[in-house]
Short mmCIF file of N, CA, C and O in Angstrom, two decimals:
data_model
loop_
_atom_site.label_atom_id
_atom_site.label_comp_id
_atom_site.label_asym_id
_atom_site.label_seq_id
_atom_site.Cartn_x
_atom_site.Cartn_y
_atom_site.Cartn_z
N UNK G 1 35.05 2.66 69.95
CA UNK G 1 34.69 0.82 70.26
C UNK G 1 33.53 0.73 71.25
O UNK G 1 32.75 -0.29 71.10
N UNK G 2 33.41 1.72 72.21
CA UNK G 2 32.29 1.30 73.27
C UNK G 2 30.94 1.38 72.69
O UNK G 2 30.16 0.57 72.96
N UNK G 3 30.95 2.54 71.86
CA UNK G 3 29.39 2.53 71.10
C UNK G 3 28.97 1.33 70.41
O UNK G 3 27.89 0.94 70.59
N UNK G 4 30.11 0.69 69.85
CA UNK G 4 29.56 -0.58 69.12
C UNK G 4 29.55 -1.70 69.80
O UNK G 4 28.55 -2.30 69.70
N UNK G 5 30.26 -1.90 70.75
CA UNK G 5 29.98 -2.75 72.04
C UNK G 5 28.61 -2.61 72.72
O UNK G 5 27.90 -3.39 72.80
N UNK G 6 28.19 -1.42 72.94
CA UNK G 6 26.80 -1.26 73.40
C UNK G 6 25.79 -1.49 72.44
O UNK G 6 24.57 -2.05 72.61
N UNK G 7 25.80 -1.11 71.33
CA UNK G 7 25.01 -1.37 69.95
C UNK G 7 24.85 -2.97 69.79
O UNK G 7 23.78 -3.47 69.85
N UNK G 8 25.96 -3.54 70.01
CA UNK G 8 26.04 -5.12 69.89
C UNK G 8 25.10 -5.64 70.84
O UNK G 8 23.96 -6.43 70.85
N UNK G 9 25.16 -5.19 72.24
CA UNK G 9 24.89 -5.61 73.21
C UNK G 9 23.09 -5.32 73.50
O UNK G 9 22.30 -6.45 73.80
N UNK G 10 22.73 -4.25 72.85
CA UNK G 10 21.48 -3.98 72.72
C UNK G 10 20.75 -4.70 71.78
O UNK G 10 19.68 -5.42 71.70
N UNK G 11 21.52 -5.30 70.56
CA UNK G 11 20.94 -6.05 69.51
C UNK G 11 20.75 -7.53 70.23
O UNK G 11 19.90 -8.08 69.83
N UNK G 12 21.56 -7.87 70.82
CA UNK G 12 21.58 -9.19 71.60
C UNK G 12 20.40 -9.35 72.57
O UNK G 12 19.82 -10.35 72.73
N UNK G 13 20.26 -8.33 73.23
CA UNK G 13 19.39 -8.10 74.28
C UNK G 13 17.74 -8.25 73.48
O UNK G 13 16.92 -8.91 74.00
N UNK G 14 17.57 -7.35 72.51
CA UNK G 14 16.44 -7.31 71.67
C UNK G 14 16.20 -8.88 71.19
O UNK G 14 14.96 -9.47 71.06
N UNK G 15 17.25 -9.34 70.54
CA UNK G 15 17.00 -10.73 70.25
C UNK G 15 16.78 -11.79 71.02
O UNK G 15 16.04 -12.74 70.88
N UNK G 16 17.05 -11.68 72.36
CA UNK G 16 16.92 -12.52 73.57
C UNK G 16 15.34 -12.47 73.75
O UNK G 16 14.68 -13.50 73.95
N UNK G 17 15.07 -11.18 73.70
CA UNK G 17 13.58 -10.87 74.31
C UNK G 17 12.80 -11.59 73.10
O UNK G 17 11.98 -12.23 73.29
N UNK G 18 13.09 -11.40 71.88
CA UNK G 18 12.37 -11.86 70.52
C UNK G 18 12.10 -13.41 70.85
O UNK G 18 11.27 -14.20 70.52
N UNK G 19 13.15 -13.91 71.08
CA UNK G 19 13.16 -15.42 71.44
C UNK G 19 12.59 -15.99 72.37
O UNK G 19 11.83 -16.88 72.39
N UNK G 20 12.54 -15.14 73.68
CA UNK G 20 11.73 -15.73 74.75
C UNK G 20 10.29 -15.58 74.61
O UNK G 20 9.45 -16.38 74.99
N UNK G 21 9.98 -14.69 73.98
CA UNK G 21 8.40 -14.25 73.57
C UNK G 21 7.93 -15.16 72.26
O UNK G 21 6.65 -14.88 71.84
N UNK G 22 8.89 -15.76 71.62
CA UNK G 22 8.61 -16.39 70.33
C UNK G 22 8.20 -15.49 69.20
O UNK G 22 6.98 -15.81 68.43
N UNK G 23 8.82 -14.44 68.90
CA UNK G 23 8.64 -13.42 67.81
C UNK G 23 9.66 -13.57 66.91
O UNK G 23 10.68 -13.48 67.20
N UNK G 24 9.34 -13.44 65.67
CA UNK G 24 10.37 -13.24 64.68
C UNK G 24 10.78 -11.83 64.41
O UNK G 24 9.88 -11.00 64.50
N UNK G 25 11.91 -11.50 63.95
CA UNK G 25 12.37 -10.22 63.78
C UNK G 25 11.16 -9.71 62.73
O UNK G 25 10.80 -10.35 61.73
N UNK G 26 10.96 -8.32 62.97
CA UNK G 26 10.16 -7.85 61.74
C UNK G 26 10.66 -7.54 60.42
O UNK G 26 9.81 -7.40 59.44
N UNK G 27 11.95 -7.81 60.23
CA UNK G 27 12.47 -7.77 58.63
C UNK G 27 13.63 -8.53 58.66
O UNK G 27 14.21 -8.88 59.55
N UNK G 28 13.60 -9.24 57.43
CA UNK G 28 14.86 -10.07 57.31
C UNK G 28 16.11 -9.27 57.31
O UNK G 28 16.15 -7.98 57.09
N UNK G 29 17.30 -9.89 57.89
CA UNK G 29 18.46 -9.03 58.22
C UNK G 29 18.77 -8.21 57.10
O UNK G 29 19.27 -6.93 57.08
N UNK G 30 19.07 -8.67 55.73
CA UNK G 30 19.72 -7.81 54.66
C UNK G 30 18.76 -6.77 54.32
O UNK G 30 19.13 -5.60 54.03
N UNK G 31 17.26 -6.97 54.13
CA UNK G 31 16.62 -6.00 54.03
C UNK G 31 16.73 -4.89 55.13
O UNK G 31 16.56 -3.69 54.92
N UNK G 32 16.87 -5.26 56.31
CA UNK G 32 16.78 -4.17 57.48
C UNK G 32 18.24 -3.49 57.17
O UNK G 32 18.30 -2.20 57.70
N UNK G 33 19.30 -4.04 56.95
CA UNK G 33 20.45 -3.41 56.86
C UNK G 33 20.33 -2.35 55.89
O UNK G 33 21.02 -1.29 55.71
N UNK G 34 19.78 -2.78 54.46
CA UNK G 34 19.67 -1.73 53.56
C UNK G 34 18.84 -0.57 53.86
O UNK G 34 18.93 0.39 53.47
N UNK G 35 17.74 -0.98 54.67
CA UNK G 35 16.87 0.08 55.10
C UNK G 35 17.65 1.11 55.95
O UNK G 35 17.29 2.45 55.72
N UNK G 36 18.54 0.56 56.88
CA UNK G 36 19.29 1.36 57.72
C UNK G 36 20.40 2.18 56.81
O UNK G 36 20.45 3.32 57.18
N UNK G 37 20.81 1.72 55.72
CA UNK G 37 21.86 2.60 54.94
C UNK G 37 21.05 3.65 54.42
O UNK G 37 21.27 4.87 54.06
N UNK G 38 19.70 3.36 53.77
CA UNK G 38 18.80 4.21 53.26
C UNK G 38 18.42 5.50 54.21
O UNK G 38 18.66 6.68 54.01
N UNK G 39 18.39 5.06 55.26
CA UNK G 39 18.15 6.12 56.42
C UNK G 39 19.46 7.02 56.52
O UNK G 39 19.43 8.30 56.88
N UNK G 40 20.59 6.35 56.57
CA UNK G 40 21.85 7.26 56.71
C UNK G 40 21.91 8.11 55.57
O UNK G 40 22.41 9.40 55.90
N UNK G 41 21.71 7.59 54.31
CA UNK G 41 22.01 8.29 53.18
C UNK G 41 20.69 9.44 53.16
O UNK G 41 21.20 10.64 52.84
N UNK G 42 19.62 9.20 53.40
CA UNK G 42 18.54 10.07 53.55
C UNK G 42 18.82 11.32 54.46
O UNK G 42 18.38 12.69 54.28
N UNK G 43 19.40 11.11 55.51
CA UNK G 43 19.93 12.12 56.52
C UNK G 43 20.81 13.11 55.89
O UNK G 43 20.84 14.24 56.45
N UNK G 44 21.30 12.81 54.89
CA UNK G 44 22.23 13.71 54.28
C UNK G 44 21.78 14.67 53.26
O UNK G 44 22.36 15.69 52.73
N UNK G 45 20.44 14.49 52.67
CA UNK G 45 19.69 15.12 51.90
C UNK G 45 19.46 16.56 52.30
O UNK G 45 19.82 17.55 51.44
N UNK G 46 19.04 16.94 53.51
CA UNK G 46 18.79 18.20 54.05
C UNK G 46 20.11 19.05 53.81
O UNK G 46 19.98 20.42 53.51
N UNK G 47 21.09 18.73 54.20
CA UNK G 47 22.38 19.73 54.50
C UNK G 47 22.67 19.99 53.02
O UNK G 47 22.95 21.02 52.67
N UNK G 48 22.61 18.73 51.96
CA UNK G 48 22.96 19.22 50.42
C UNK G 48 21.47 20.34 50.09
O UNK G 48 22.46 21.16 49.35
N UNK G 49 20.69 20.17 50.27
CA UNK G 49 19.44 20.99 49.85
C UNK G 49 19.86 22.46 50.37
O UNK G 49 19.62 23.17 49.69
N UNK G 50 20.23 22.50 51.69
CA UNK G 50 20.60 23.78 52.29
C UNK G 50 21.34 24.65 51.64
O UNK G 50 21.52 25.70 51.35
N UNK G 51 22.86 23.91 51.13
CA UNK G 51 23.81 24.26 50.23
C UNK G 51 23.49 24.74 49.04
O UNK G 51 23.75 25.79 48.69
N UNK G 52 22.50 23.93 48.39
CA UNK G 52 21.99 24.59 47.01
C UNK G 52 21.06 25.36 47.20
O UNK G 52 21.30 26.51 46.31
N UNK G 53 20.20 25.62 48.10
CA UNK G 53 19.59 26.83 48.19
C UNK G 53 20.23 28.08 48.73
O UNK G 53 19.99 29.29 48.28
N UNK G 54 21.25 27.90 49.33
CA UNK G 54 22.17 29.06 49.80
C UNK G 54 23.14 29.49 48.77
O UNK G 54 24.11 30.18 49.15
N UNK G 55 23.01 28.84 47.45
CA UNK G 55 23.81 29.11 46.54
C UNK G 55 25.60 28.85 46.84
O UNK G 55 26.25 29.24 46.46
N UNK G 56 25.68 27.56 47.58
CA UNK G 56 27.05 27.36 48.20
C UNK G 56 27.16 25.82 47.31
O UNK G 56 26.27 25.33 46.98
N UNK G 57 28.65 25.77 46.85
CA UNK G 57 28.80 24.50 45.98
C UNK G 57 28.81 23.22 46.87
O UNK G 57 29.04 23.21 48.10
N UNK G 58 28.31 22.34 46.36
CA UNK G 58 28.50 21.08 46.48
C UNK G 58 29.47 20.25 46.02
O UNK G 58 29.23 19.61 44.89
N UNK G 59 30.60 20.31 46.48
CA UNK G 59 31.65 19.59 45.60
C UNK G 59 32.04 18.00 46.56
O UNK G 59 31.40 17.82 47.44
N UNK G 60 32.92 17.27 45.76
CA UNK G 60 33.22 15.91 46.28
C UNK G 60 33.68 16.19 47.26
O UNK G 60 33.62 15.12 48.29
N UNK G 61 34.67 17.16 47.59
CA UNK G 61 35.39 17.22 48.97
C UNK G 61 34.52 17.59 50.00
O UNK G 61 34.74 17.02 51.03
N UNK G 62 33.41 18.21 49.62
CA UNK G 62 32.52 18.67 50.88
C UNK G 62 31.78 17.40 51.32
O UNK G 62 31.68 17.25 52.23
N UNK G 63 31.37 16.63 50.19
CA UNK G 63 30.77 15.45 50.52
C UNK G 63 31.38 14.37 51.30
O UNK G 63 31.01 13.75 52.15
N UNK G 64 32.88 14.24 50.89
CA UNK G 64 33.55 13.46 51.72
C UNK G 64 33.72 13.90 53.19
O UNK G 64 34.21 13.11 53.94
N UNK G 65 33.85 15.15 53.26
CA UNK G 65 34.22 15.94 54.69
C UNK G 65 33.14 15.71 55.39
O UNK G 65 33.22 15.42 56.67
N UNK G 66 31.77 16.16 55.04
CA UNK G 66 30.71 16.28 55.85
C UNK G 66 29.75 15.22 55.83
O UNK G 66 29.20 14.79 56.81
N UNK G 67 29.43 14.38 54.74
CA UNK G 67 28.56 13.56 54.75
C UNK G 67 29.01 11.97 54.65
O UNK G 67 28.48 11.45 55.37
N UNK G 68 30.16 11.87 54.15
CA UNK G 68 30.77 10.56 54.23
C UNK G 68 31.02 10.08 55.49
O UNK G 68 30.54 9.01 56.11
N UNK G 69 31.83 10.84 56.65
CA UNK G 69 31.71 10.22 57.89
C UNK G 69 30.43 9.88 58.50
O UNK G 69 30.34 9.05 59.67
N UNK G 70 29.38 10.74 58.42
CA UNK G 70 27.96 10.21 58.92
C UNK G 70 27.40 9.39 58.65
O UNK G 70 26.61 8.45 59.01
N UNK G 71 27.85 8.67 57.22
CA UNK G 71 27.09 7.48 56.85
C UNK G 71 28.11 6.24 57.15
O UNK G 71 27.65 5.17 57.66
N UNK G 72 29.70 6.41 57.21
CA UNK G 72 30.38 5.34 57.42
C UNK G 72 30.78 5.29 58.98
O UNK G 72 31.02 4.16 59.19
N UNK G 73 30.60 6.50 59.58
CA UNK G 73 31.14 6.20 60.86
C UNK G 73 32.38 6.59 61.16
O UNK G 73 32.99 6.22 62.37
N UNK G 74 33.30 6.63 59.98
CA UNK G 74 34.76 6.71 60.18
C UNK G 74 34.85 8.39 60.29
O UNK G 74 34.48 9.06 59.30
N UNK G 75 35.44 8.87 61.16
CA UNK G 75 36.07 10.35 61.24
C UNK G 75 36.85 10.78 59.70
O UNK G 75 37.94 10.00 59.56
N UNK G 76 36.73 11.93 59.38
CA UNK G 76 37.64 12.15 58.25
C UNK G 76 38.95 12.63 58.79
O UNK G 76 39.14 13.03 60.01
N UNK G 77 40.03 12.51 57.88
CA UNK G 77 41.43 12.68 58.25
C UNK G 77 41.65 14.22 58.44
O UNK G 77 41.43 14.89 57.22
N UNK G 78 41.89 15.03 59.28
CA UNK G 78 42.31 16.40 59.14
C UNK G 78 43.14 16.63 58.33
O UNK G 78 44.19 15.79 58.13
N UNK G 79 43.03 17.76 57.53
CA UNK G 79 44.09 18.15 56.50
C UNK G 79 45.64 18.19 56.96
O UNK G 79 46.62 17.73 56.56
N UNK G 80 45.70 18.82 58.07
CA UNK G 80 46.91 19.03 58.95
C UNK G 80 47.45 17.55 59.25
O UNK G 80 48.74 17.57 58.96
N UNK G 81 46.92 16.59 59.77
CA UNK G 81 47.20 15.41 60.23
C UNK G 81 47.67 14.43 58.93
O UNK G 81 48.56 13.82 58.96
N UNK G 82 46.93 14.55 57.79
CA UNK G 82 47.23 13.96 56.82
C UNK G 82 48.48 14.35 56.32
O UNK G 82 49.26 13.32 55.53
N UNK G 83 49.04 15.53 56.22
CA UNK G 83 50.46 15.75 55.47
C UNK G 83 51.42 15.60 56.68
O UNK G 83 52.54 15.17 56.23
N UNK G 84 51.08 15.44 57.87
CA UNK G 84 52.15 15.16 58.95
C UNK G 84 52.18 13.85 58.86
O UNK G 84 53.39 13.26 59.34
N UNK G 85 51.25 12.90 58.46
CA UNK G 85 51.39 11.50 58.67
C UNK G 85 52.16 10.85 57.48
O UNK G 85 53.01 9.90 57.74
N UNK G 86 52.47 11.73 56.52
CA UNK G 86 53.22 11.34 55.41
C UNK G 86 54.74 11.46 55.85
O UNK G 86 55.49 10.42 55.35
N UNK G 87 55.25 12.25 56.57
CA UNK G 87 56.76 12.28 57.25
C UNK G 87 56.60 11.92 58.50
O UNK G 87 56.10 12.49 59.54
N UNK G 88 57.31 10.79 58.73
CA UNK G 88 57.29 10.24 60.01
C UNK G 88 58.40 10.97 60.78
O UNK G 88 59.51 11.40 60.12
N UNK G 89 58.44 10.95 62.05
CA UNK G 89 59.48 11.80 62.91
C UNK G 89 60.84 11.26 62.60
O UNK G 89 61.96 12.02 62.90
N UNK G 90 60.97 10.07 62.48
CA UNK G 90 62.32 9.63 62.39
C UNK G 90 62.79 9.71 60.59
O UNK G 90 63.92 9.36 60.29
N UNK G 91 61.95 10.21 59.97
CA UNK G 91 62.45 10.34 58.27
C UNK G 91 63.47 11.66 58.19
O UNK G 91 63.29 12.58 58.89
N UNK G 92 64.25 11.10 57.26
CA UNK G 92 65.30 12.52 56.99
C UNK G 92 64.86 13.27 55.59
O UNK G 92 64.35 12.59 54.76
N UNK G 93 65.03 14.21 55.75
CA UNK G 93 64.67 15.20 54.45
C UNK G 93 65.88 15.43 53.64
O UNK G 93 66.92 15.77 54.22
#
């Protein structure tokens, strides 16, 4: 959460500086966000190419485990935790 607050603060600071020097942002917000998404997705191309060159499979589970967290910023659920989360400590078997 701290990283998000720092990012928000940096964005507010840049916006304030732009307003003080009377400069418009270089790109409309929607276009800028789509560009950032493209950058995040583009960063995942080299690991995929490396796996293909090394004759390693590029499966959906590998993409979810390795690429999706880097694009979404959400950590994957470890396999041990996901099965442990299904049964709560108070559950009877």
